[in-house]
Coordinates of C-alpha atoms in Angstrom, one line a residue:
X1 CA -209.8 96.0 -206.3
X2 CA -207.5 93.8 -207.9
X3 CA -205.8 90.6 -206.2
X4 CA -202.6 92.6 -207.0
X5 CA -203.8 95.3 -204.5
X6 CA -206.3 93.7 -202.2
X7 CA -208.1 95.9 -199.4
X8 CA -206.7 95.8 -196.0
X9 CA -209.2 92.9 -194.0
X10 CA -207.3 93.4 -190.7
X11 CA -210.4 92.8 -188.7
X12 CA -211.3 89.5 -190.1
X13 CA -209.8 86.5 -188.4
X14 CA -210.1 83.7 -190.9
X15 CA -210.6 80.1 -189.8
X16 CA -212.1 76.2 -191.0
X17 CA -214.3 74.0 -189.6
X18 CA -215.3 69.9 -189.6
X19 CA -218.1 70.6 -192.2
X20 CA -215.4 71.7 -194.7
X21 CA -214.1 68.1 -194.1
X22 CA -217.8 66.7 -194.8
X23 CA -218.2 66.3 -191.2
X24 CA -221.8 67.1 -189.8
X25 CA -222.2 64.3 -187.1
X26 CA -219.9 63.0 -183.8
X27 CA -219.1 59.8 -185.4
X28 CA -219.9 58.4 -189.0
X29 CA -218.1 56.2 -190.8
X30 CA -218.6 58.6 -194.3
X31 CA -216.3 61.0 -192.1
X32 CA -212.5 61.6 -191.9
X33 CA -210.9 60.4 -188.4
X34 CA -210.6 63.9 -186.2
X35 CA -206.3 63.7 -186.3
X36 CA -206.8 64.0 -190.2
X37 CA -209.0 67.3 -189.8
X38 CA -206.9 68.9 -187.6
X39 CA -203.9 67.8 -189.7
X40 CA -205.0 69.1 -192.4
X41 CA -206.9 72.2 -191.6
X42 CA -203.1 73.3 -190.2
X43 CA -201.4 72.3 -193.3
X44 CA -204.3 74.3 -195.6
X45 CA -203.3 77.4 -193.9
X46 CA -205.7 77.9 -191.5
X47 CA -205.3 79.0 -187.9
X48 CA -208.7 78.9 -186.3
X49 CA -211.3 76.1 -186.1
X50 CA -214.6 75.5 -184.8
X51 CA -215.4 72.7 -182.7
X52 CA -217.7 71.4 -185.2
X53 CA -220.6 68.7 -183.8
X54 CA -220.0 67.8 -180.1
X55 CA -218.1 64.8 -179.6
X56 CA -216.3 64.6 -183.1
X57 CA -213.3 66.4 -181.6
X58 CA -211.8 65.4 -178.3
X59 CA -214.3 66.7 -175.5
X60 CA -211.4 66.5 -172.5
X61 CA -210.4 70.0 -172.7
X62 CA -206.6 69.1 -171.9
X63 CA -206.2 66.8 -174.5
X64 CA -208.0 68.8 -177.5
X65 CA -205.9 71.7 -176.1
X66 CA -202.9 69.5 -176.3
X67 CA -203.9 68.1 -180.3
X68 CA -205.0 72.1 -181.3
X69 CA -201.9 73.5 -180.2
X70 CA -199.3 71.3 -181.4
X71 CA -200.7 72.0 -184.6
X72 CA -200.6 75.8 -184.1
X73 CA -204.6 76.1 -184.2
X74 CA -207.2 77.8 -182.0
X75 CA -210.6 77.5 -181.3
X76 CA -212.9 80.2 -182.1
X77 CA -216.4 78.8 -181.3
X78 CA -218.7 75.7 -180.5
X79 CA -221.9 75.0 -182.0
X80 CA -225.3 74.2 -180.4
X81 CA -228.4 72.9 -181.8
X82 CA -232.0 74.3 -180.3
X83 CA -235.7 74.2 -181.4
X84 CA -236.7 77.3 -178.8
X85 CA -240.0 78.0 -180.8
X86 CA -241.0 74.6 -179.3
X87 CA -241.6 76.3 -175.9
X88 CA -240.4 76.2 -172.4
X89 CA -241.1 72.6 -172.3
X90 CA -238.2 72.2 -174.3
X91 CA -235.8 74.4 -172.4
X92 CA -234.1 71.5 -169.6
X93 CA -233.1 69.5 -172.5
X94 CA -231.9 72.4 -175.1
X95 CA -229.7 73.3 -171.6
X96 CA -228.3 70.1 -170.9
X97 CA -227.1 70.1 -174.5
X98 CA -225.8 73.7 -174.5
X99 CA -223.8 73.6 -171.3
X100 CA -222.0 70.7 -172.5
X101 CA -220.9 72.7 -175.5
X102 CA -220.1 76.3 -173.6
X103 CA -218.2 74.3 -171.1
X104 CA -216.0 72.7 -173.6
X105 CA -216.0 76.0 -176.0
X106 CA -215.0 78.2 -172.6
X107 CA -212.3 75.6 -171.9
X108 CA -210.9 76.4 -175.3
X109 CA -210.5 79.6 -174.7
X110 CA -213.1 80.5 -177.2
X111 CA -215.9 83.4 -177.0
X112 CA -218.7 82.5 -179.4
X113 CA -221.2 79.6 -179.0
X114 CA -223.3 79.4 -182.7
X115 CA -226.9 78.3 -182.3
X116 CA -228.4 76.6 -185.2
X117 CA -232.4 76.3 -185.5
X118 CA -234.3 73.3 -185.9
X119 CA -235.3 71.9 -189.1
X120 CA -238.8 72.1 -190.1
X121 CA -238.7 69.4 -192.6
X122 CA -236.6 65.8 -192.4
X123 CA -232.8 66.1 -193.9
X124 CA -233.3 62.8 -195.4
X125 CA -236.5 62.1 -196.6
X126 CA -237.8 65.6 -197.2
X127 CA -241.2 64.7 -194.6
X128 CA -242.7 67.9 -192.7
X129 CA -241.6 68.0 -189.1
X130 CA -243.6 70.7 -188.9
X131 CA -245.2 73.8 -190.5
X132 CA -242.4 76.2 -192.2
X133 CA -244.2 78.8 -190.7
X134 CA -244.7 79.8 -187.0
X135 CA -247.1 81.0 -185.1
X136 CA -247.2 84.2 -183.7
X137 CA -246.9 82.5 -180.0
X138 CA -244.0 79.9 -181.4
X139 CA -242.1 83.3 -182.6
X140 CA -242.6 84.7 -179.3
X141 CA -241.6 81.4 -177.6
X142 CA -238.6 81.4 -179.9
X143 CA -237.4 84.8 -179.6
X144 CA -237.9 84.8 -175.7
X145 CA -236.1 81.7 -175.7
X146 CA -233.1 82.7 -177.4
X147 CA -232.9 85.7 -175.1
X148 CA -232.8 83.5 -172.2
X149 CA -230.0 81.3 -173.8
X150 CA -228.0 84.6 -174.6
X151 CA -228.3 86.1 -171.0
X152 CA -227.9 82.6 -169.3
X153 CA -224.7 81.4 -171.6
X154 CA -223.0 84.8 -170.6
X155 CA -224.0 84.6 -167.0
X156 CA -222.6 81.3 -166.6
X157 CA -220.2 80.7 -169.2
X158 CA -218.9 84.4 -170.1
X159 CA -219.8 83.2 -174.1
X160 CA -221.9 85.6 -176.7
X161 CA -224.3 83.6 -178.8
X162 CA -224.5 84.2 -182.6
X163 CA -227.5 82.8 -184.3
X164 CA -227.1 81.2 -187.7
X165 CA -229.8 81.7 -190.3
X166 CA -230.1 78.3 -192.1
X167 CA -231.7 76.8 -195.0
X168 CA -235.1 74.5 -194.0
X169 CA -235.2 76.2 -190.4
X170 CA -237.5 79.0 -189.3
X171 CA -234.8 81.6 -189.3
X172 CA -233.5 81.6 -192.8
X173 CA -234.0 84.5 -195.9
X174 CA -234.4 88.0 -195.6
X175 CA -238.4 88.4 -194.1
X176 CA -237.7 86.0 -191.0
X177 CA -233.9 87.1 -190.4
X178 CA -235.2 91.0 -190.3
X179 CA -238.4 89.8 -188.1
X180 CA -236.2 87.9 -185.8
X181 CA -233.6 90.7 -185.5
X182 CA -236.1 93.0 -184.9
X183 CA -237.9 91.0 -181.6
X184 CA -234.5 90.1 -180.1
X185 CA -232.3 92.0 -177.8
X186 CA -229.2 93.4 -179.4
X187 CA -227.2 93.1 -176.2
X188 CA -228.2 89.2 -175.9
X189 CA -228.8 87.9 -179.1
X190 CA -226.4 88.5 -182.3
X191 CA -226.2 86.9 -185.8
X192 CA -223.9 84.5 -187.6
X193 CA -224.0 85.2 -190.8
X194 CA -223.7 82.1 -193.0
X195 CA -223.2 83.7 -196.8
X196 CA -223.9 80.4 -198.5
X197 CA -227.4 80.0 -196.6
X198 CA -228.2 83.5 -196.6
X199 CA -227.7 83.3 -200.4
X200 CA -229.5 79.7 -200.7
X201 CA -232.7 81.4 -199.1
X202 CA -232.5 84.7 -201.5
X203 CA -230.7 87.0 -199.1
X204 CA -228.4 89.8 -199.7
X205 CA -225.2 89.3 -197.0
X206 CA -223.9 93.0 -198.3
X207 CA -227.1 94.5 -197.3
X208 CA -228.3 92.7 -194.6
X209 CA -224.1 93.9 -193.1
X210 CA -225.2 97.1 -194.1
X211 CA -228.6 97.1 -192.7
X212 CA -227.9 95.4 -189.2
X213 CA -224.6 95.9 -188.8
X214 CA -224.4 96.1 -185.0
X215 CA -225.9 92.5 -185.3
X216 CA -223.8 90.7 -186.8
X217 CA -221.4 88.9 -184.6
X218 CA -219.7 86.2 -186.8
X219 CA -219.5 85.2 -190.2
X220 CA -219.5 81.9 -192.1
X221 CA -218.3 82.2 -195.7
X222 CA -219.7 79.9 -198.1
X223 CA -221.2 80.3 -201.8
X224 CA -223.8 78.4 -203.6
X225 CA -223.9 77.2 -207.3
X226 CA -226.7 79.2 -208.7
X227 CA -227.8 76.6 -211.8
X228 CA -227.9 73.7 -208.6
X229 CA -229.8 76.3 -206.2
X230 CA -232.1 77.1 -209.0
X231 CA -233.0 73.4 -209.5
X232 CA -232.9 72.8 -205.7
X233 CA -235.7 75.6 -206.0
X234 CA -237.9 74.4 -208.9
X235 CA -237.8 70.9 -207.2
X236 CA -237.9 72.0 -203.4
X237 CA -235.6 69.6 -202.6
X238 CA -234.7 69.4 -198.8
X239 CA -231.1 70.5 -197.6
X240 CA -229.0 67.6 -197.3
X241 CA -229.9 66.0 -200.6
X242 CA -228.8 69.9 -202.4
X243 CA -225.9 69.4 -200.3
X244 CA -224.9 66.0 -202.4
X245 CA -225.9 67.6 -205.2
X246 CA -223.1 70.3 -205.0
X247 CA -225.0 73.3 -204.4
X248 CA -223.0 74.7 -201.8
X249 CA -219.5 75.2 -203.8
X250 CA -216.0 76.1 -203.8
X251 CA -215.2 79.7 -204.0
X252 CA -215.0 81.8 -206.3
X253 CA -217.2 79.5 -208.6
X254 CA -220.5 80.5 -206.9
X255 CA -222.5 83.6 -205.4
X256 CA -222.5 85.7 -203.3
X257 CA -219.0 87.3 -204.8
X258 CA -216.8 87.1 -201.2
X259 CA -215.0 90.5 -202.0
X260 CA -217.8 92.8 -201.3
X261 CA -219.3 90.7 -197.9
X262 CA -215.7 90.8 -196.3
X263 CA -215.1 94.7 -197.3
X264 CA -218.4 95.5 -196.2
X265 CA -217.7 93.2 -192.7
X266 CA -214.3 95.2 -192.5
X267 CA -216.2 98.2 -192.6
X268 CA -217.8 97.7 -189.3
X269 CA -214.8 98.4 -187.5
X270 CA -214.7 95.3 -185.0
X271 CA -213.0 92.6 -185.1
X272 CA -214.9 89.3 -186.6
X273 CA -214.5 85.5 -186.9
X274 CA -214.9 84.9 -191.0
X275 CA -214.9 81.1 -190.5
X276 CA -215.2 79.1 -194.1
X277 CA -217.9 76.4 -194.2
X278 CA -218.1 74.6 -197.1
X279 CA -220.8 71.7 -196.5
X280 CA -220.0 68.3 -198.4
X281 CA -221.3 65.5 -196.5
X282 CA -220.6 63.0 -197.5
X283 CA -217.6 63.4 -199.8
X284 CA -214.1 61.4 -200.6
X285 CA -211.9 61.8 -198.2
X286 CA -209.1 63.2 -200.6
X287 CA -211.7 65.7 -201.4
X288 CA -211.5 68.5 -198.6
X289 CA -207.5 69.1 -198.3
X290 CA -207.4 70.8 -202.0
X291 CA -210.5 72.7 -201.9
X292 CA -209.3 74.2 -198.3
X293 CA -205.8 75.2 -199.6
X294 CA -207.5 76.9 -202.6
X295 CA -209.7 78.4 -200.6
X296 CA -207.4 80.1 -198.3
X297 CA -205.3 81.1 -201.4
X298 CA -208.5 82.6 -202.6
X299 CA -209.0 84.3 -199.3
X300 CA -205.8 85.9 -199.3
X301 CA -205.9 87.5 -202.6
X302 CA -209.4 89.3 -201.4
X303 CA -207.2 90.8 -198.2
X304 CA -208.0 88.5 -195.5

C-alpha cells in the first residue's frame, strides 16, 4: 500500500507518552518538566497521552483535568509496576501502588491500566536480582496474581488491565508471552503489545496479533535498531544501557515495520489505543519534540 493510498486504520487511536520525552521517573533532573511535555505532545499532533510514572504529571485529578483539557488532550491509560511472581506476600504493597494509579486513571476517564512485570536484573549495574527463569511455582503465583489483579481492578475501578511484555522481565519474548497468555483467563487479563520490546526479545508482532488477537487490548508503537540490538544481544547489555546506546529508534528506521502491525491490529475489528513510546532516557531536552512530530507524520502516511 503506497503512502498516497494508505489503508484506513479507523479503529486505532494514536497517542504518545512521557516515555517518548525521555521520562522514566516521577522526578529526575535529566527529564523535561511535565508542562513542557504536555505542551509539546499536543503541538506534535497527538490527542491521547498516558500518565507515565505516577507523580510525574500532577496527581490531583482536578488540576490534571484542567491541564490536559486546555491542550485538547485526553488520557488513555495509567501504568503500574508489579512483581506478582513473588507470591501473596507482595500483594498488599502491590495493591497500594495499583490503587493510587487506578484512582487517578479512572478520574481522568481512562479505561486501561498497563501492567509492567518486575526486572530480573538491575537496570543500571546489570547485576542479577533474581533468576531470569521462573520456577513452576513462581509461574503459578504470577498468573494467579495477574488474574486477581485484573478482577480487583475491574471490580473496584472499572478498568481493564493489559500486561506489557518487557525486556529483562519474565514476560518477554514469544515463548514466555505464549505461556503467560495460555495460563491466564482471557476475560481478566489482556495484553499490551509493545512492538519494540517484543522485537527486542525476538518476537514477531504480526504473528502474535494473528495468533492471540482476542488478547490484544492495547498497543505501544516502537521500533528497535537491528544493528544496535545485535550488539546488545552479543554483549548481554541490560535494557537501561541499551536504551542509552540508542537501541530504540525513530520510525521508520528500525524493526518491526509498523505498517503491517497496524493493519493486523485494524483487522481485529475492535477499537485499540496505539500509543507511541520511544524510550530515550536520558536525552537532551530539545531531542524529543521533532522526533515526535516526525513520527506522527509517518503514522499518518500509514493511515493512522
